[in-house]
Short mmCIF file of C-alpha atoms in Angstrom, two decimals:
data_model
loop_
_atom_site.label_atom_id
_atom_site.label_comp_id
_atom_site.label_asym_id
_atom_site.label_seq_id
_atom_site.Cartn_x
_atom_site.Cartn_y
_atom_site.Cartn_z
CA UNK Y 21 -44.28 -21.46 181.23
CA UNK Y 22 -46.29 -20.27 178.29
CA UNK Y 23 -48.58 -17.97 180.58
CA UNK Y 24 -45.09 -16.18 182.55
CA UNK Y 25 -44.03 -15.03 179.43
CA UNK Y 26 -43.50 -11.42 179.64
CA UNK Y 27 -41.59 -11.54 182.86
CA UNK Y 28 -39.18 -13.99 180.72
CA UNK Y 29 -39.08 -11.71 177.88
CA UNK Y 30 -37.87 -8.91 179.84
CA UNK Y 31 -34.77 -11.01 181.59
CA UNK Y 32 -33.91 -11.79 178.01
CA UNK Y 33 -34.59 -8.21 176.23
CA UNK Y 34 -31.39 -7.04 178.85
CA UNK Y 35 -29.14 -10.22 177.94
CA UNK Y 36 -29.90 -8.99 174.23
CA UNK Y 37 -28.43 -5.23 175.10
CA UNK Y 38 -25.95 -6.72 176.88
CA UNK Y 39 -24.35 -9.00 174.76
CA UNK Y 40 -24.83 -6.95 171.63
CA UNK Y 41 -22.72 -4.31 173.74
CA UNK Y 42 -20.03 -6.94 174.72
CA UNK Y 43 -18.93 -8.62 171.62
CA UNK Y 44 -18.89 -6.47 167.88
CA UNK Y 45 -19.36 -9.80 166.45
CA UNK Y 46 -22.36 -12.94 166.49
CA UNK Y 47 -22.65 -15.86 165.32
CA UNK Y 48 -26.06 -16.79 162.69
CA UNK Y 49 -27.75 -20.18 161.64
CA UNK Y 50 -31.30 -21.56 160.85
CA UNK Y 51 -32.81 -25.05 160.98
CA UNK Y 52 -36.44 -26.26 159.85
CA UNK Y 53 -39.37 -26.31 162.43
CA UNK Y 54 -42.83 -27.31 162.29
CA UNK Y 55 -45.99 -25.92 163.48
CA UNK Y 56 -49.30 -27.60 162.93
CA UNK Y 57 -47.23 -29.81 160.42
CA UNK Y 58 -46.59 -26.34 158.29
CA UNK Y 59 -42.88 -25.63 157.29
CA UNK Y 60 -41.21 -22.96 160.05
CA UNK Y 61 -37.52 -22.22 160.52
CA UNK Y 62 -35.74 -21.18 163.52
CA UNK Y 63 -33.27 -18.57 163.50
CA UNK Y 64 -30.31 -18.93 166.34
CA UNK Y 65 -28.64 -15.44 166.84
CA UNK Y 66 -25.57 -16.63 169.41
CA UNK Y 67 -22.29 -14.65 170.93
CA UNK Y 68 -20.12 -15.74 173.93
CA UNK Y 69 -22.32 -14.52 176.38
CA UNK Y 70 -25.67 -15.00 174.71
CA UNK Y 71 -28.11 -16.92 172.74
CA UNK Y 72 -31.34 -16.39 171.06
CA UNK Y 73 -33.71 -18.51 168.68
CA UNK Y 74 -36.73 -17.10 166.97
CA UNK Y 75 -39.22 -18.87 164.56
CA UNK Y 76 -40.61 -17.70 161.49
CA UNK Y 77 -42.69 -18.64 158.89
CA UNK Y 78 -40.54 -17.55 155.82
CA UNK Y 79 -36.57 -18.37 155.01
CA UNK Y 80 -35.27 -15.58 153.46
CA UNK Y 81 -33.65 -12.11 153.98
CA UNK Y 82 -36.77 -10.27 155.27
CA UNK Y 83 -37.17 -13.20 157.67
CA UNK Y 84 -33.58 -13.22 158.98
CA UNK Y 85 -34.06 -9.17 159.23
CA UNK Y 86 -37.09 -9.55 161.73
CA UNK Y 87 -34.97 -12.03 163.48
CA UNK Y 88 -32.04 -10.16 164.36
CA UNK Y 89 -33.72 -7.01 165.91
CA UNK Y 90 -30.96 -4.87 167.73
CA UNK Y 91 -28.08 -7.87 166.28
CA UNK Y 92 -28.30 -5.53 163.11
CA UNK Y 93 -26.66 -3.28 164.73
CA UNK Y 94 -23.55 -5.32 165.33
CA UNK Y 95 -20.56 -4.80 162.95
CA UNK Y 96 -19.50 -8.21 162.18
CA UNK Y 97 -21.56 -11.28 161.18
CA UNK Y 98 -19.86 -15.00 160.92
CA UNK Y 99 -21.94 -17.54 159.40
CA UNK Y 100 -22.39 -19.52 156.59
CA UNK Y 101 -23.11 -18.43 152.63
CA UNK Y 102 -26.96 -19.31 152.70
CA UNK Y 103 -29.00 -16.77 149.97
CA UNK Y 104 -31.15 -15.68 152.83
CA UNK Y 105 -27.88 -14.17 154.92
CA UNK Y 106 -26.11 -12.71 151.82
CA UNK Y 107 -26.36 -8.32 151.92
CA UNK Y 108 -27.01 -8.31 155.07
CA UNK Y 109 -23.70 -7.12 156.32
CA UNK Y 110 -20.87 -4.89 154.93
CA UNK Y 111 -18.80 -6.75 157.08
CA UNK Y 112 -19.48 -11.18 156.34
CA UNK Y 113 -17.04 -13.69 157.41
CA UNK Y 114 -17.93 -16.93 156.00
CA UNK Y 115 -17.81 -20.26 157.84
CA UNK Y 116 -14.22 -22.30 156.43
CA UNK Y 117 -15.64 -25.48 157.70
CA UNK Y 118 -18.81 -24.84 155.36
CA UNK Y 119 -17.03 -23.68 152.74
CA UNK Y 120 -14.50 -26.75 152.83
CA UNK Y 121 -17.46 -29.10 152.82
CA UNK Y 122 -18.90 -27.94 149.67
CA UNK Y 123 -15.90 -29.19 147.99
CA UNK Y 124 -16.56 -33.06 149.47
CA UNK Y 125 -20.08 -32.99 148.29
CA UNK Y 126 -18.64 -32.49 144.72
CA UNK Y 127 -20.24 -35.19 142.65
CA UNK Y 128 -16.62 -36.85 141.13
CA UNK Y 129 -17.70 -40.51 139.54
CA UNK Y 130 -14.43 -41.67 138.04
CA UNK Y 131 -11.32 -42.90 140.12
CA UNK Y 132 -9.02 -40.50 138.44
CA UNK Y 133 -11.59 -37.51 138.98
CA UNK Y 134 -11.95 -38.93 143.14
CA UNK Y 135 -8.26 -39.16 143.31
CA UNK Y 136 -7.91 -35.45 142.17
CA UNK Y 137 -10.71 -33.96 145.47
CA UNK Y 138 -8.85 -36.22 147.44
CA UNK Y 139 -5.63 -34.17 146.44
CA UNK Y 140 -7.65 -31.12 146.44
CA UNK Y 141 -9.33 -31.40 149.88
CA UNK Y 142 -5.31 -32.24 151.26
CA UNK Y 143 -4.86 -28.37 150.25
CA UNK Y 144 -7.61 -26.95 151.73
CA UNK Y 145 -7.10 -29.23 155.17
CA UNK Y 146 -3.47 -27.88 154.82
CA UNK Y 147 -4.58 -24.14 154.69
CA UNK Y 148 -6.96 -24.17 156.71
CA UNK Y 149 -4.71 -25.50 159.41
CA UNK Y 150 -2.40 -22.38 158.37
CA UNK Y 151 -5.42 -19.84 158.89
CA UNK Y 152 -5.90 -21.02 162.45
CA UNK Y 153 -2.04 -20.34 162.93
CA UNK Y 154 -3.02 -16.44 161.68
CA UNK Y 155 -5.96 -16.24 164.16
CA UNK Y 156 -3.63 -17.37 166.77
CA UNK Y 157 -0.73 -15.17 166.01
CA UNK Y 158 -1.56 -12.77 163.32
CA UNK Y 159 1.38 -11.30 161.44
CA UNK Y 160 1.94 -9.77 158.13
CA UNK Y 161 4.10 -12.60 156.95
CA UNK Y 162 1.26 -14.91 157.10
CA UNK Y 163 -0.73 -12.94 155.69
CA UNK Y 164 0.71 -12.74 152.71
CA UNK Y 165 1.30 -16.00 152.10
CA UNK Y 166 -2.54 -17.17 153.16
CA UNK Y 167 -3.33 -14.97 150.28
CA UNK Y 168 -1.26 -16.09 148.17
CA UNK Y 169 -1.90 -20.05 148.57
CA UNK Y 170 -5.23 -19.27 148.32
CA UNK Y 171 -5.29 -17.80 144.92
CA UNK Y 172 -2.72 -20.40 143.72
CA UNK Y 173 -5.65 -22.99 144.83
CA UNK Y 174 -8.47 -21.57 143.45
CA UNK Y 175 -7.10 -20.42 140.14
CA UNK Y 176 -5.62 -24.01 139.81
CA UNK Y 177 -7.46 -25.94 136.59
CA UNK Y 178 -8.37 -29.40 137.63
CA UNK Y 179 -10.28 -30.23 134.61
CA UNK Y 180 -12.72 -31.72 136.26
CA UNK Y 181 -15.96 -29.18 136.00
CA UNK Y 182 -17.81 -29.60 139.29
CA UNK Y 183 -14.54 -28.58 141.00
CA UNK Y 184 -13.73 -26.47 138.77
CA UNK Y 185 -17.21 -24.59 139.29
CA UNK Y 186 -16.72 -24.69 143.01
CA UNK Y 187 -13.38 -23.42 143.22
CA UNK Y 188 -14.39 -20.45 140.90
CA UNK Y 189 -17.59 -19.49 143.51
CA UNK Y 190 -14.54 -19.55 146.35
CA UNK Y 191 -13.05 -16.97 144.31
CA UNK Y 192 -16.14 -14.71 144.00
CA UNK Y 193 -16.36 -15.29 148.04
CA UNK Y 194 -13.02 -14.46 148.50
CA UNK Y 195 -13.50 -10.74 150.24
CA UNK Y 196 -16.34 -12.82 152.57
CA UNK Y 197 -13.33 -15.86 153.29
CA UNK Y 198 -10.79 -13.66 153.91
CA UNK Y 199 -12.04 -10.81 156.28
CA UNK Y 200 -10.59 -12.43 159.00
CA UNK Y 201 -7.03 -11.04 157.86
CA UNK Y 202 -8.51 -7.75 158.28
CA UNK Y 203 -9.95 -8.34 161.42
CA UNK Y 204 -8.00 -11.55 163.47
CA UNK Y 205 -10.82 -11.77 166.46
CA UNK Y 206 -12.91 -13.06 164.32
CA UNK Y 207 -13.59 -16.70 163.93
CA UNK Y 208 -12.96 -19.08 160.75
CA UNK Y 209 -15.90 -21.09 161.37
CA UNK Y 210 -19.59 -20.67 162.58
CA UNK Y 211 -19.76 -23.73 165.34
CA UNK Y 212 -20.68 -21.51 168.01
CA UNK Y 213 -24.32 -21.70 166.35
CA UNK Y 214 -24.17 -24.88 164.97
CA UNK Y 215 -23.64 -26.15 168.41
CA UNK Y 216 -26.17 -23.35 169.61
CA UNK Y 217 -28.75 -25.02 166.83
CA UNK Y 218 -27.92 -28.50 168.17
CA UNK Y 219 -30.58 -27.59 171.02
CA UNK Y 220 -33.45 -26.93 169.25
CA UNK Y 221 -32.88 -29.74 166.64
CA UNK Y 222 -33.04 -32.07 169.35
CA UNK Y 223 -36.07 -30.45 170.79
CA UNK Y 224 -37.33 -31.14 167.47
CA UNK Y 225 -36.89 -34.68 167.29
CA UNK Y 226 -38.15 -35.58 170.62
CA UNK Y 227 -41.53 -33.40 170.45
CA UNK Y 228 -41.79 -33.27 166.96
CA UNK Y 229 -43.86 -30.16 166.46
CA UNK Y 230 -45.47 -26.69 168.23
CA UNK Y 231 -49.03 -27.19 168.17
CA UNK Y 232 -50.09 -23.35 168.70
CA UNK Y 233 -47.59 -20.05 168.06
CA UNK Y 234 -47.73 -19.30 171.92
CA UNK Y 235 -46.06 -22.66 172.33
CA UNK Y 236 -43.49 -22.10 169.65
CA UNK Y 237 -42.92 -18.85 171.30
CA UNK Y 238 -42.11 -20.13 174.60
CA UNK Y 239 -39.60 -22.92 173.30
CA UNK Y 240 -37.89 -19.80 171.56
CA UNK Y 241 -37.81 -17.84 174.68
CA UNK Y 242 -36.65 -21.07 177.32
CA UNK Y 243 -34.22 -22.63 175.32
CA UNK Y 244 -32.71 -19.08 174.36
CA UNK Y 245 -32.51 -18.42 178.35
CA UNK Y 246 -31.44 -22.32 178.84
CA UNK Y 247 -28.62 -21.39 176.42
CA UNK Y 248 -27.52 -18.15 177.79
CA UNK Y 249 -27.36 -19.08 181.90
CA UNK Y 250 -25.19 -21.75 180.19
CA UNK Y 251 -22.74 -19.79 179.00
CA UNK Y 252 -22.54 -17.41 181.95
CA UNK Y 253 -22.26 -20.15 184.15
CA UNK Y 254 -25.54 -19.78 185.50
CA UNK Y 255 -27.59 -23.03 186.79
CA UNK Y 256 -31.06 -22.80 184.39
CA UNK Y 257 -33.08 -24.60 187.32
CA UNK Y 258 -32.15 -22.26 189.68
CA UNK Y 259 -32.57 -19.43 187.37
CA UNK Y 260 -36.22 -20.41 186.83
CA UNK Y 261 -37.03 -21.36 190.38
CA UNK Y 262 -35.99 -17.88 191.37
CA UNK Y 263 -38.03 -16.42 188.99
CA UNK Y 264 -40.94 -18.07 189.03
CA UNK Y 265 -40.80 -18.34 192.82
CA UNK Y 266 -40.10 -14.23 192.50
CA UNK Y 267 -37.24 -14.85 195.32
CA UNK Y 268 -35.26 -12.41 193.35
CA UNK Y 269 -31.70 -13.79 194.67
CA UNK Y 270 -30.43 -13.51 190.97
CA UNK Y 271 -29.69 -10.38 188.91
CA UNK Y 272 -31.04 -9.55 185.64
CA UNK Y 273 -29.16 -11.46 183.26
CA UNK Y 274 -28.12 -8.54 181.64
CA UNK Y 275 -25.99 -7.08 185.01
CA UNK Y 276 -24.29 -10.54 184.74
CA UNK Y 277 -23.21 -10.66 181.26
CA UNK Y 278 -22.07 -6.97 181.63
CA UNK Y 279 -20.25 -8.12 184.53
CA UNK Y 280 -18.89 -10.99 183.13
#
Protein backbone atom coordinates (compact mmCIF):
# COMPACT_ATOMS: atom_id res chain seq x y z
CA UNK A 1 0.00 0.00 0.00
CA UNK A 2 2.73 2.51 0.63
CA UNK A 3 4.28 1.97 -2.99
CA UNK A 4 0.37 2.43 -4.93
CA UNK A 5 0.19 5.64 -3.58
CA UNK A 6 -0.42 8.01 -6.29
CA UNK A 7 -3.13 5.99 -7.91
CA UNK A 8 -4.84 6.36 -4.26
CA UNK A 9 -4.20 9.94 -4.11
CA UNK A 10 -5.91 10.65 -7.22
CA UNK A 11 -9.35 8.59 -6.20
CA UNK A 12 -9.20 10.81 -3.16
CA UNK A 13 -8.10 14.35 -4.80
CA UNK A 14 -11.90 13.87 -6.75
CA UNK A 15 -13.79 12.83 -3.38
CA UNK A 16 -12.06 16.17 -2.05
CA UNK A 17 -13.76 18.35 -5.13
CA UNK A 18 -16.61 16.56 -4.69
CA UNK A 19 -17.55 16.87 -1.34
CA UNK A 20 -16.26 20.38 -0.94
CA UNK A 21 -18.89 21.05 -3.86
CA UNK A 22 -21.72 19.12 -2.03
CA UNK A 23 -21.92 20.42 1.42
CA UNK A 24 -20.96 24.56 2.23
CA UNK A 25 -20.09 23.26 5.53
CA UNK A 26 -17.18 20.54 7.27
CA UNK A 27 -16.56 19.38 10.14
CA UNK A 28 -12.54 19.97 11.88
CA UNK A 29 -10.60 18.13 14.75
CA UNK A 30 -6.96 17.08 15.61
CA UNK A 31 -5.50 14.36 17.83
CA UNK A 32 -1.69 13.65 18.77
CA UNK A 33 0.44 11.19 16.61
CA UNK A 34 3.81 9.95 16.78
CA UNK A 35 6.51 9.41 14.38
CA UNK A 36 9.87 8.03 15.36
CA UNK A 37 8.58 8.76 19.01
CA UNK A 38 8.50 12.73 17.92
CA UNK A 39 5.20 14.64 18.73
CA UNK A 40 2.81 14.78 15.29
CA UNK A 41 -0.88 15.66 15.14
CA UNK A 42 -3.41 14.55 12.77
CA UNK A 43 -5.81 16.79 11.32
CA UNK A 44 -9.43 15.10 10.32
CA UNK A 45 -11.21 17.40 7.72
CA UNK A 46 -14.85 15.36 7.53
CA UNK A 47 -18.44 16.23 5.71
CA UNK A 48 -21.33 13.77 5.00
CA UNK A 49 -19.89 12.41 2.10
CA UNK A 50 -16.20 12.63 2.90
CA UNK A 51 -13.30 12.28 5.13
CA UNK A 52 -9.74 13.21 5.21
CA UNK A 53 -6.80 13.04 7.86
CA UNK A 54 -3.44 14.62 7.34
CA UNK A 55 -0.37 14.67 9.73
CA UNK A 56 1.79 17.38 10.57
CA UNK A 57 4.51 18.22 12.55
CA UNK A 58 3.26 21.56 14.12
CA UNK A 59 -0.33 22.37 15.99
CA UNK A 60 -1.19 25.60 15.17
CA UNK A 61 -2.93 27.87 12.56
CA UNK A 62 -0.29 27.57 9.77
CA UNK A 63 -0.53 23.81 10.34
CA UNK A 64 -4.34 23.55 10.19
CA UNK A 65 -3.99 25.99 6.93
CA UNK A 66 -1.74 23.35 5.03
CA UNK A 67 -4.24 20.86 6.15
CA UNK A 68 -7.31 22.04 4.75
CA UNK A 69 -6.15 22.72 1.09
CA UNK A 70 -9.32 23.38 -1.14
CA UNK A 71 -11.67 22.97 2.56
CA UNK A 72 -10.63 26.77 2.82
CA UNK A 73 -12.67 27.43 0.41
CA UNK A 74 -15.79 26.24 2.13
CA UNK A 75 -18.03 28.88 3.84
CA UNK A 76 -18.81 27.36 7.06
CA UNK A 77 -16.52 25.62 9.60
CA UNK A 78 -18.06 23.65 12.85
CA UNK A 79 -15.61 22.63 15.32
CA UNK A 80 -14.40 23.24 18.51
CA UNK A 81 -12.64 26.67 20.11
CA UNK A 82 -8.94 25.28 19.99
CA UNK A 83 -6.27 28.53 19.47
CA UNK A 84 -4.98 26.79 16.42
CA UNK A 85 -8.71 26.94 14.57
CA UNK A 86 -9.59 30.49 15.82
CA UNK A 87 -9.42 33.30 12.44
CA UNK A 88 -9.66 30.93 10.29
CA UNK A 89 -13.19 31.48 9.23
CA UNK A 90 -15.56 34.52 9.00
CA UNK A 91 -18.12 32.13 9.39
CA UNK A 92 -17.22 29.56 13.03
CA UNK A 93 -19.82 27.60 14.66
CA UNK A 94 -18.56 26.26 17.81
CA UNK A 95 -19.14 22.74 19.12
CA UNK A 96 -22.19 23.09 22.22
CA UNK A 97 -21.13 19.77 23.51
CA UNK A 98 -17.45 21.26 23.93
CA UNK A 99 -18.47 24.25 25.09
CA UNK A 100 -20.89 22.64 27.79
CA UNK A 101 -18.02 20.49 28.98
CA UNK A 102 -15.79 23.24 29.87
CA UNK A 103 -18.21 24.20 32.45
CA UNK A 104 -17.93 20.42 34.25
CA UNK A 105 -14.23 20.62 34.29
CA UNK A 106 -14.66 23.81 36.48
CA UNK A 107 -12.53 23.16 39.51
CA UNK A 108 -15.58 23.85 42.40
CA UNK A 109 -14.08 22.33 45.94
CA UNK A 110 -16.80 23.26 48.39
CA UNK A 111 -20.34 21.56 48.56
CA UNK A 112 -22.13 24.82 48.28
CA UNK A 113 -19.83 25.93 45.23
CA UNK A 114 -20.60 21.93 43.55
CA UNK A 115 -24.19 22.38 44.30
CA UNK A 116 -24.26 25.74 42.34
CA UNK A 117 -22.47 23.83 38.59
CA UNK A 118 -24.78 21.26 39.36
CA UNK A 119 -27.62 23.98 39.08
CA UNK A 120 -25.71 25.63 36.43
CA UNK A 121 -25.03 22.64 34.12
CA UNK A 122 -29.27 21.88 34.61
CA UNK A 123 -29.45 25.29 32.47
CA UNK A 124 -27.23 24.64 29.95
CA UNK A 125 -28.63 20.74 29.53
CA UNK A 126 -32.04 22.60 29.43
CA UNK A 127 -30.98 24.98 26.53
CA UNK A 128 -29.23 23.04 24.80
CA UNK A 129 -32.12 20.66 24.49
CA UNK A 130 -34.09 23.95 23.27
CA UNK A 131 -31.35 24.68 20.48
CA UNK A 132 -31.85 21.25 18.98
CA UNK A 133 -35.69 22.11 18.90
CA UNK A 134 -34.45 25.43 16.62
CA UNK A 135 -32.30 23.21 14.32
CA UNK A 136 -35.24 21.04 13.93
CA UNK A 137 -37.84 23.62 13.33
CA UNK A 138 -36.35 26.99 13.11
CA UNK A 139 -38.68 29.90 13.78
CA UNK A 140 -38.33 33.41 14.88
CA UNK A 141 -40.06 32.78 18.15
CA UNK A 142 -37.34 30.57 19.23
CA UNK A 143 -35.07 32.51 18.30
CA UNK A 144 -35.65 35.06 20.33
CA UNK A 145 -36.02 33.44 23.26
CA UNK A 146 -32.60 31.14 22.72
CA UNK A 147 -31.08 34.52 22.79
CA UNK A 148 -32.48 35.69 25.36
CA UNK A 149 -31.94 32.63 27.92
CA UNK A 150 -28.67 32.68 26.88
CA UNK A 151 -27.70 36.09 27.96
CA UNK A 152 -29.83 35.71 31.15
CA UNK A 153 -27.28 32.62 31.80
CA UNK A 154 -24.21 34.00 31.11
CA UNK A 155 -24.64 37.42 32.63
CA UNK A 156 -25.93 35.54 35.79
CA UNK A 157 -23.27 36.19 38.95
CA UNK A 158 -22.65 32.95 40.68
CA UNK A 159 -19.98 34.19 42.87
CA UNK A 160 -18.06 31.54 42.46
CA UNK A 161 -14.90 32.79 40.13
CA UNK A 162 -14.01 29.79 37.98
CA UNK A 163 -17.63 29.89 36.74
CA UNK A 164 -17.83 33.05 36.76
CA UNK A 165 -14.64 33.26 34.37
CA UNK A 166 -16.12 30.62 32.14
CA UNK A 167 -19.40 31.97 31.70
CA UNK A 168 -17.83 35.43 30.79
CA UNK A 169 -15.47 33.57 27.79
CA UNK A 170 -19.17 32.10 26.59
CA UNK A 171 -20.08 35.57 26.27
CA UNK A 172 -17.04 36.70 24.21
CA UNK A 173 -17.92 33.37 22.00
CA UNK A 174 -21.27 34.25 21.72
CA UNK A 175 -21.32 35.40 17.74
CA UNK A 176 -19.20 31.79 17.26
CA UNK A 177 -22.26 29.82 19.62
CA UNK A 178 -24.89 31.34 18.07
CA UNK A 179 -24.36 31.31 14.19
CA UNK A 180 -26.48 28.55 13.92
CA UNK A 181 -29.61 31.00 14.31
CA UNK A 182 -28.33 32.61 11.31
CA UNK A 183 -27.79 29.69 9.46
CA UNK A 184 -30.20 26.44 10.90
CA UNK A 185 -28.29 23.60 8.60
CA UNK A 186 -25.68 23.87 10.54
CA UNK A 187 -24.89 21.58 13.37
CA UNK A 188 -24.61 22.39 17.30
CA UNK A 189 -21.93 20.03 17.84
CA UNK A 190 -18.71 18.72 16.05
CA UNK A 191 -19.26 14.65 16.52
CA UNK A 192 -19.12 14.05 12.98
CA UNK A 193 -15.17 14.40 13.50
CA UNK A 194 -14.90 13.30 16.78
CA UNK A 195 -16.34 10.08 15.62
CA UNK A 196 -14.26 10.60 12.29
CA UNK A 197 -11.00 10.97 14.82
CA UNK A 198 -12.13 7.85 16.71
CA UNK A 199 -10.35 5.90 13.70
CA UNK A 200 -7.12 7.04 13.81
CA UNK A 201 -6.92 7.14 17.68
CA UNK A 202 -7.48 3.61 17.64
CA UNK A 203 -4.97 3.07 14.93
CA UNK A 204 -2.85 4.75 17.34
CA UNK A 205 -3.19 2.59 20.17
CA UNK A 206 -2.87 -0.64 18.46
CA UNK A 207 0.40 0.28 16.32
CA UNK A 208 1.60 2.82 18.41
CA UNK A 209 3.70 4.85 16.03
CA UNK A 210 4.73 5.59 12.01
CA UNK A 211 8.17 4.61 11.74
CA UNK A 212 9.01 6.59 8.36
CA UNK A 213 6.75 9.75 6.78
CA UNK A 214 5.82 7.45 3.73
CA UNK A 215 4.15 5.23 6.27
CA UNK A 216 2.39 8.03 8.06
CA UNK A 217 1.36 9.13 4.70
CA UNK A 218 -0.30 6.06 3.68
CA UNK A 219 -2.33 5.62 7.06
CA UNK A 220 -3.54 9.29 6.19
CA UNK A 221 -4.48 8.38 2.74
CA UNK A 222 -6.28 4.56 3.66
CA UNK A 223 -8.07 5.42 6.57
CA UNK A 224 -9.29 8.78 4.83
CA UNK A 225 -10.57 6.40 1.81
CA UNK A 226 -11.70 3.64 4.60
CA UNK A 227 -13.76 6.55 5.99
CA UNK A 228 -15.23 7.95 2.92
CA UNK A 229 -16.48 4.41 1.00
CA UNK A 230 -18.09 4.28 4.49
CA UNK A 231 -20.14 6.92 4.26
CA UNK A 232 -21.15 6.43 0.63
CA UNK A 233 -22.00 3.08 1.31
CA UNK A 234 -19.21 1.72 -0.45
CA UNK A 235 -17.55 -1.78 0.75
CA UNK A 236 -13.57 -0.59 1.47
CA UNK A 237 -12.40 -4.28 0.54
CA UNK A 238 -13.96 -4.23 -2.54
CA UNK A 239 -12.95 -0.76 -3.24
CA UNK A 240 -9.29 -1.74 -2.85
CA UNK A 241 -9.46 -5.08 -4.58
CA UNK A 242 -10.76 -3.26 -7.61
CA UNK A 243 -8.17 -0.97 -7.55
CA UNK A 244 -5.37 -2.67 -6.90
CA UNK A 245 -6.53 -5.54 -9.10
CA UNK A 246 -7.15 -2.42 -11.81
CA UNK A 247 -10.67 -4.31 -12.63
CA UNK A 248 -12.06 -0.87 -12.80
CA UNK A 249 -15.83 -2.05 -11.95
CA UNK A 250 -16.05 1.04 -9.54
CA UNK A 251 -16.24 4.76 -10.41
CA UNK A 252 -14.06 7.39 -9.17
CA UNK A 253 -15.20 8.19 -5.88
CA UNK A 254 -15.79 11.50 -6.81
CA UNK A 255 -18.77 10.48 -9.65
CA UNK A 256 -20.30 8.69 -6.59
CA UNK A 257 -20.40 11.32 -4.07
CA UNK A 258 -21.63 13.75 -6.83
CA UNK A 259 -24.16 11.25 -7.49
CA UNK A 260 -25.05 10.60 -4.20
Amino acid sequence: LNDVQETFSEDLESARKAAVKKSSYFHLDDTGAKLTGQNYYTYVMSTEYYCEYKTLRRKNKDAVKEALGIFSKMKFLVSDDGTNFKGLFKNHQLCWIHEIRKYKLCEVFKRIESETLEKLLKKWRKFYHSLKKYVRNPSIEMRQKIEKDFDEIVTTKLCVRPLDRQLELSLKNKDRLLLFLKFPHLPIQNNLAERDLRERVMKRKISLQNRSIQGMRAWDLMLSLMNTCRKIGLSYWDYLRDRVYGTENIYYLGKIINAA
